[in-house]
Coordinates of C-alpha atoms in Angstrom, one line a residue:
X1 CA 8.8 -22.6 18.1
X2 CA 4.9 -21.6 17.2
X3 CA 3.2 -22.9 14.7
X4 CA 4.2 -22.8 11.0
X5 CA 7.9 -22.2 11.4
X6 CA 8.6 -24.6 13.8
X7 CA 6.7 -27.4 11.8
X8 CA 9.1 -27.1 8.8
X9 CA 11.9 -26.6 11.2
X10 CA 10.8 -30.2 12.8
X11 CA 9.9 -31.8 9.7
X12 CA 13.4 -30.9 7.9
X13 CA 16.6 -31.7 9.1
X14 CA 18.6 -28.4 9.3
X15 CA 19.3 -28.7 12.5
X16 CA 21.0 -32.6 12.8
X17 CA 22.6 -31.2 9.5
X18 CA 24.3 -29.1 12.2
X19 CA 25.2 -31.5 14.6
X20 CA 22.6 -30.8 16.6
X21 CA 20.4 -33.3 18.7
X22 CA 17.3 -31.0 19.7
X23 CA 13.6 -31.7 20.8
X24 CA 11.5 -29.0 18.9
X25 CA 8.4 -27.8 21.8
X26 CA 5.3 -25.6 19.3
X27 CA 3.6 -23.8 21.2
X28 CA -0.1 -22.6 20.8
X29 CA 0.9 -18.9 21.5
X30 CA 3.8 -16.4 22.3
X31 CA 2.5 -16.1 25.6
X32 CA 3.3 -20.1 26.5
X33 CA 6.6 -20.2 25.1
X34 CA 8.1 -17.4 27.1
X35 CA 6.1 -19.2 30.3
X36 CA 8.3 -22.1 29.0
X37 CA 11.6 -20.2 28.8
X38 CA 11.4 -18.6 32.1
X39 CA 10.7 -22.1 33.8
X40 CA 14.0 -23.2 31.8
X41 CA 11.7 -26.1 30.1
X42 CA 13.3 -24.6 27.3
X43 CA 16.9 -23.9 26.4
X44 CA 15.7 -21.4 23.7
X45 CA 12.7 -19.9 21.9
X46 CA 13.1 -18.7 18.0
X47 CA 9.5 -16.9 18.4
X48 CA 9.2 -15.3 21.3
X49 CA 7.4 -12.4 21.9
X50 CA 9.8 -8.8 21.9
X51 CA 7.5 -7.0 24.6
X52 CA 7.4 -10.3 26.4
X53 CA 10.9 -10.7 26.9
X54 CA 12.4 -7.0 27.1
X55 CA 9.8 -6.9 30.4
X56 CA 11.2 -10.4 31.7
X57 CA 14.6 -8.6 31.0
X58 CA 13.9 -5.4 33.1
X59 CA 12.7 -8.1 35.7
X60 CA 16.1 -9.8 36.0
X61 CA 15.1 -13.3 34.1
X62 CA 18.2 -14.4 32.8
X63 CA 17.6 -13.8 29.4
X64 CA 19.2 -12.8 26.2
X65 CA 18.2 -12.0 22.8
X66 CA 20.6 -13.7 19.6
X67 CA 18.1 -12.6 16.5
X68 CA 15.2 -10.9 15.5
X69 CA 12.6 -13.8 14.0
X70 CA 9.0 -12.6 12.9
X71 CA 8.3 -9.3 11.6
X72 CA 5.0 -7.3 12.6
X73 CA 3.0 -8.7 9.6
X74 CA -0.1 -7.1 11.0
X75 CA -3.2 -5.8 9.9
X76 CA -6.0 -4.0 11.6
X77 CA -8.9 -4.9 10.0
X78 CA -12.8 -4.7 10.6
X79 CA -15.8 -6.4 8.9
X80 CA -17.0 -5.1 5.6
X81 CA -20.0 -2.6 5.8
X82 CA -18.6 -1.4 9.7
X83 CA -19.2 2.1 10.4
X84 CA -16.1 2.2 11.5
X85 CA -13.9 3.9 9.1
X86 CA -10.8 4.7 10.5
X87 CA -8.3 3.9 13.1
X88 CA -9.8 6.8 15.2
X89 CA -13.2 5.2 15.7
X90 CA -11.8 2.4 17.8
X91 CA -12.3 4.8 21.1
X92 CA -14.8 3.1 23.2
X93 CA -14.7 -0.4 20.9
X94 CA -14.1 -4.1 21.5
X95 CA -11.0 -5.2 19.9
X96 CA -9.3 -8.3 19.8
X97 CA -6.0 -9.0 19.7
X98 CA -3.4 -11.4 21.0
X99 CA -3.9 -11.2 24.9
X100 CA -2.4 -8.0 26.7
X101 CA 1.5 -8.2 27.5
X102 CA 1.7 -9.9 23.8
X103 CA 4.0 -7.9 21.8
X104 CA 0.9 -7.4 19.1
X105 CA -0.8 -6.2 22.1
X106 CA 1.9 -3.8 23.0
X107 CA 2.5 -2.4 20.0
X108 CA -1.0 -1.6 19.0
X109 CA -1.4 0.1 22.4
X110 CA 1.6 2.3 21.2
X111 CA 0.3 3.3 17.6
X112 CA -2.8 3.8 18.8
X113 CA -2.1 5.9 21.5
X114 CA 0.7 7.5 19.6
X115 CA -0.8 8.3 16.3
X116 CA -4.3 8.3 17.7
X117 CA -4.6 9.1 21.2
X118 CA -6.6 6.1 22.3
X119 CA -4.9 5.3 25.2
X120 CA -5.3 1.4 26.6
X121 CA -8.0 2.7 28.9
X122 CA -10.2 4.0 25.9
X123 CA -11.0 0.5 24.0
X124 CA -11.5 -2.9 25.4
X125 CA -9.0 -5.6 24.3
X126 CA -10.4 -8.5 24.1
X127 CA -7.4 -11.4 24.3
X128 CA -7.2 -14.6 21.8
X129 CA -5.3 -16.8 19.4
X130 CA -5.6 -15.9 15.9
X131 CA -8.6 -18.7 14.8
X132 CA -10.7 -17.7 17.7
X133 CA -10.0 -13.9 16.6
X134 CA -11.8 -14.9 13.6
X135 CA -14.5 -16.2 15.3
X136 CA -15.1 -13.2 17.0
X137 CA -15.2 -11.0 14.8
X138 CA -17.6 -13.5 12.3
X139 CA -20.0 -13.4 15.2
X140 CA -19.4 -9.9 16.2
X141 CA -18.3 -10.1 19.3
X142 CA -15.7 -7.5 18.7
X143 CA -15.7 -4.1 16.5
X144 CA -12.2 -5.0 14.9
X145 CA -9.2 -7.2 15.3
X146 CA -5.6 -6.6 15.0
X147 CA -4.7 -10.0 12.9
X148 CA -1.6 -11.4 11.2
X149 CA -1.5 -10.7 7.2
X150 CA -1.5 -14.5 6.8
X151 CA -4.4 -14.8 9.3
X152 CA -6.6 -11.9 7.0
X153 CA -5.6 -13.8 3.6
X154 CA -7.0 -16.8 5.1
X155 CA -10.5 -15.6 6.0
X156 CA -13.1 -17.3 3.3
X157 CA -16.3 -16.6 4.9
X158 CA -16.1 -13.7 6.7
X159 CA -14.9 -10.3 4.6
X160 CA -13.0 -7.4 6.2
X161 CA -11.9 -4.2 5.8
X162 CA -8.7 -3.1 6.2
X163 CA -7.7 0.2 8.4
X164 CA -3.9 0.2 8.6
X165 CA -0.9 -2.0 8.9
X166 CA 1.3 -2.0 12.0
X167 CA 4.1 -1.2 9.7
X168 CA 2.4 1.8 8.3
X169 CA 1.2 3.0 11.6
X170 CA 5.0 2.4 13.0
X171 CA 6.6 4.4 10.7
X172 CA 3.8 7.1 11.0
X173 CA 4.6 6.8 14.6
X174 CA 8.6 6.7 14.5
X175 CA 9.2 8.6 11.4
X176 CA 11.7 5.4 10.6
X177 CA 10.8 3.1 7.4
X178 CA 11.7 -0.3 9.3
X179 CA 8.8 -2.6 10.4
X180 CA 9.3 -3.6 14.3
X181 CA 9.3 -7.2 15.1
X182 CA 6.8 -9.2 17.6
X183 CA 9.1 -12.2 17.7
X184 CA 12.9 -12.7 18.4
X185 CA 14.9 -15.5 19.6
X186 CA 15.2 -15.4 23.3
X187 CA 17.8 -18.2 24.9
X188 CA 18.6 -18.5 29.0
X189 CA 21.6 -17.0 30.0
X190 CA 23.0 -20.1 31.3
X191 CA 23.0 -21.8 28.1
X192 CA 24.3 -19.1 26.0
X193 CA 27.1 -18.8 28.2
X194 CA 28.3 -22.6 28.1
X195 CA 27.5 -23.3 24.6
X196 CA 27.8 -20.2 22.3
X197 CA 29.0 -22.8 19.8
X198 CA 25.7 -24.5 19.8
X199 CA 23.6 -21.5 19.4
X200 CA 25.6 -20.3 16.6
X201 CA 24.7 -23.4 15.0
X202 CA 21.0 -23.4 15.7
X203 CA 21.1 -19.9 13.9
X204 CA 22.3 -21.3 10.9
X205 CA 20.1 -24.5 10.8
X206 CA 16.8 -21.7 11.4
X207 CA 18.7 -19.8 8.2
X208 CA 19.1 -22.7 6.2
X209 CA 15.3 -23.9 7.0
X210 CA 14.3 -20.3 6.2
X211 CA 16.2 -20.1 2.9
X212 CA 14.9 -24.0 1.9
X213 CA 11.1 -22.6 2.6
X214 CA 11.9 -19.9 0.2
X215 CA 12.7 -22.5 -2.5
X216 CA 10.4 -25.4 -1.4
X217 CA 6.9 -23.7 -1.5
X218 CA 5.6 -27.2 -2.4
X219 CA 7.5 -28.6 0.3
X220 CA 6.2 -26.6 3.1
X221 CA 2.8 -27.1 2.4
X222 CA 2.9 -30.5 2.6
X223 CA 4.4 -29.7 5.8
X224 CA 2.1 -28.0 7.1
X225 CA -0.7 -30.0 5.9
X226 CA 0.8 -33.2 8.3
X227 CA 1.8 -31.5 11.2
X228 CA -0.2 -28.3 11.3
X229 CA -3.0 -29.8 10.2
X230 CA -4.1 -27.0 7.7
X231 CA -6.2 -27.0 5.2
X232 CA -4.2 -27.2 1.7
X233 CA -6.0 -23.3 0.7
X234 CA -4.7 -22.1 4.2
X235 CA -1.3 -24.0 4.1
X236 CA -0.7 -22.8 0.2
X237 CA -1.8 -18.8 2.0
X238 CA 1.2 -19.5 5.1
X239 CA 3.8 -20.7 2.0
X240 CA 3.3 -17.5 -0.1
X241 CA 3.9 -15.2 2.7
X242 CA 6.8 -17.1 4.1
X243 CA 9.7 -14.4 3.4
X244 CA 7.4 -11.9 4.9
X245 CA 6.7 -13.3 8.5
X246 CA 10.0 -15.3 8.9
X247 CA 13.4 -13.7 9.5
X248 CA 16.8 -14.5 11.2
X249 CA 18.5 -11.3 11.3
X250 CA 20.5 -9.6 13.9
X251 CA 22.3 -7.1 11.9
X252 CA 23.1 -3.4 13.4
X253 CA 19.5 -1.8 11.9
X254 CA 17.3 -4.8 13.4
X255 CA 19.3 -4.1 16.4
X256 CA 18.2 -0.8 16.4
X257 CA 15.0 -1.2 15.5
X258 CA 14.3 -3.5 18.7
X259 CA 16.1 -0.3 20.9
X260 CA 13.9 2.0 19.4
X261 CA 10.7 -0.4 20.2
X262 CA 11.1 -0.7 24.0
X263 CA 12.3 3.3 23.6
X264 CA 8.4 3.8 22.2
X265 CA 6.8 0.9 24.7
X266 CA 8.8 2.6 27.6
X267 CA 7.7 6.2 26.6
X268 CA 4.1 5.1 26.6
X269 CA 4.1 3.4 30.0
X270 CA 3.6 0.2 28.3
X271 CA 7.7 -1.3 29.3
X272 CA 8.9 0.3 33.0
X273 CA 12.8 0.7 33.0
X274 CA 15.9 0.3 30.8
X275 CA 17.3 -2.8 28.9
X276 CA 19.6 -4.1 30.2
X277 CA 23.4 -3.3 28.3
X278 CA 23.7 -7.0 27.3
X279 CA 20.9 -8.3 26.4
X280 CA 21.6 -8.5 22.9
X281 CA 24.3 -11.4 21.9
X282 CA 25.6 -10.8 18.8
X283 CA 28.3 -13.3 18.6
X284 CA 26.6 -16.5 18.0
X285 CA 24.9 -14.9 14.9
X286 CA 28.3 -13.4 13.4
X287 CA 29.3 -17.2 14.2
X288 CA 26.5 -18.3 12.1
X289 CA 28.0 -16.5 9.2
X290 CA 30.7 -18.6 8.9
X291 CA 29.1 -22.0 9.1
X292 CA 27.4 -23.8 5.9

């Protein structure tokens, strides 16, 4: 799990409600949770990061893929009074993102290439978690930041401007209205395989925990506050936004929509190769449906 999520999924019990004994890992990034998976220190990974794991796919990691988890809630933003106006002025900039390989990362690459034709050779990203992205920009050390919408709703100090979304500048890119997604659950092979029981079951405790966030605002701030450490202001900013950033969906249009993402990292050079036929598992997530 990363950060938010994961701390209501560990301070609830959704998951022994299941009949599930589990040890819940947070991770400070994407990057370190897929490290985690691929070293099977994990069994499974309700975050991890799309572009991450279709390029372990394509490299034979036993890998699959049971639900798609955190939409691109993403903003491109620069601080107030920039000269930089629009998306096109990044050529040549400084901008910080989550490190290269993330699926932020990738997907940035593509829109701006895409839609802009600043290829990832034409601005300098400069790599980091979402607080020291902050910092950067507050002591301009970058020109502009691809950050989280939760991340831009949090800033108190430090004003921005905002250029685009990366759901704006997908569907500008795609001509498709769906938002793509830079986190899905990711689960080894191996354990999928033994115990498609138990994964169906960890979908539907993530689904209950989602749907009891919804309802328990209060709840998950207090939450957040204990585990996360947040600051009540930032922690109520996280609650409000919970339905946008968290998902567990693996319906036939989400399935689609993470085809057509490694179809657009692929065409721009950013993915090498073809997914592999099964990588999606479906049937632990119809399972879910069925279980309370």
């Amino acid at each position: 799990m990363v950060l938010g999520d994961g701390s209501v999924l560990e301070g609830t019990a959704f998951l022994k409600q299941q009949g599930l004994d589990v040890h819940v890992a947070r991770f400070p990034d994407v990057n370190a949770l897929l490290r985690a998976l691929a070293s099977s220190l994990i069994d499974l990974a309700s975050g991890a990061p799309a572009a991450g794991v279709f390029s372990s796919a394509l490299e034979d990691l036993p890998i699959k893929v049971f639900a798609a988890t955190q939409p691109a809630e993403v903003q491109f933003v620069v601080p107030e009074g920039s000269p930089i106006k629009s998306l096109d002025q990044f050529r040549g900039k400084k901008i910080g993102m989550s490190p290269a390989g993330s699926s932020v990362a990738v997907i940035a690459g593509a829109v701006l290439a895409g839609n802009h034709g600043i290829g990832a050779d034409d601005f300098s990203l400069v790599g980091g978690n979402e607080s020291r992205l902050a910092q950067f920009l507050a002591q301009k050390q970058v020109d502009g930041a691809a950050l989280r919408s939760v991340t831009v709703a949090q800033l108190k100090e430090l004003k921005v401007t905002r250029l685009g979304s990366f759901a704006q500048e997908w569907q500008r890119l795609t001509g498709a209205s769906s938002v793509p997604y830079i986190g899905i659950g990711a689960v080894r092979a191996e354990f999928v395989a033994e115990h498609p029981e138990a994964l169906a079951r960890v979908i539907a405790g993530l689904r209950n925990t989602l749907a009891w966030g919804d309802t328990h605002r209060d709840e998950v701030v207090a939450i957040l506050r204990k585990s996360a450490n947040l600051p009540e202001e930032d922690a109520r900013i996280y609650a409000a936004q919970w339905n946008d950033m968290n998902r567990v969906a693996f319906e036939p249009a989400d399935l689609q929509t993470l085809k057509r993402q490694h179809e657009v990292f692929a065409a721009g050079g950013l993915i090498k190769g073809s997914l592999p036929a099964d990588l999606f598992v479906t049937g632990p997530y119809e399972a879910a449906k069925k279980l309370k």
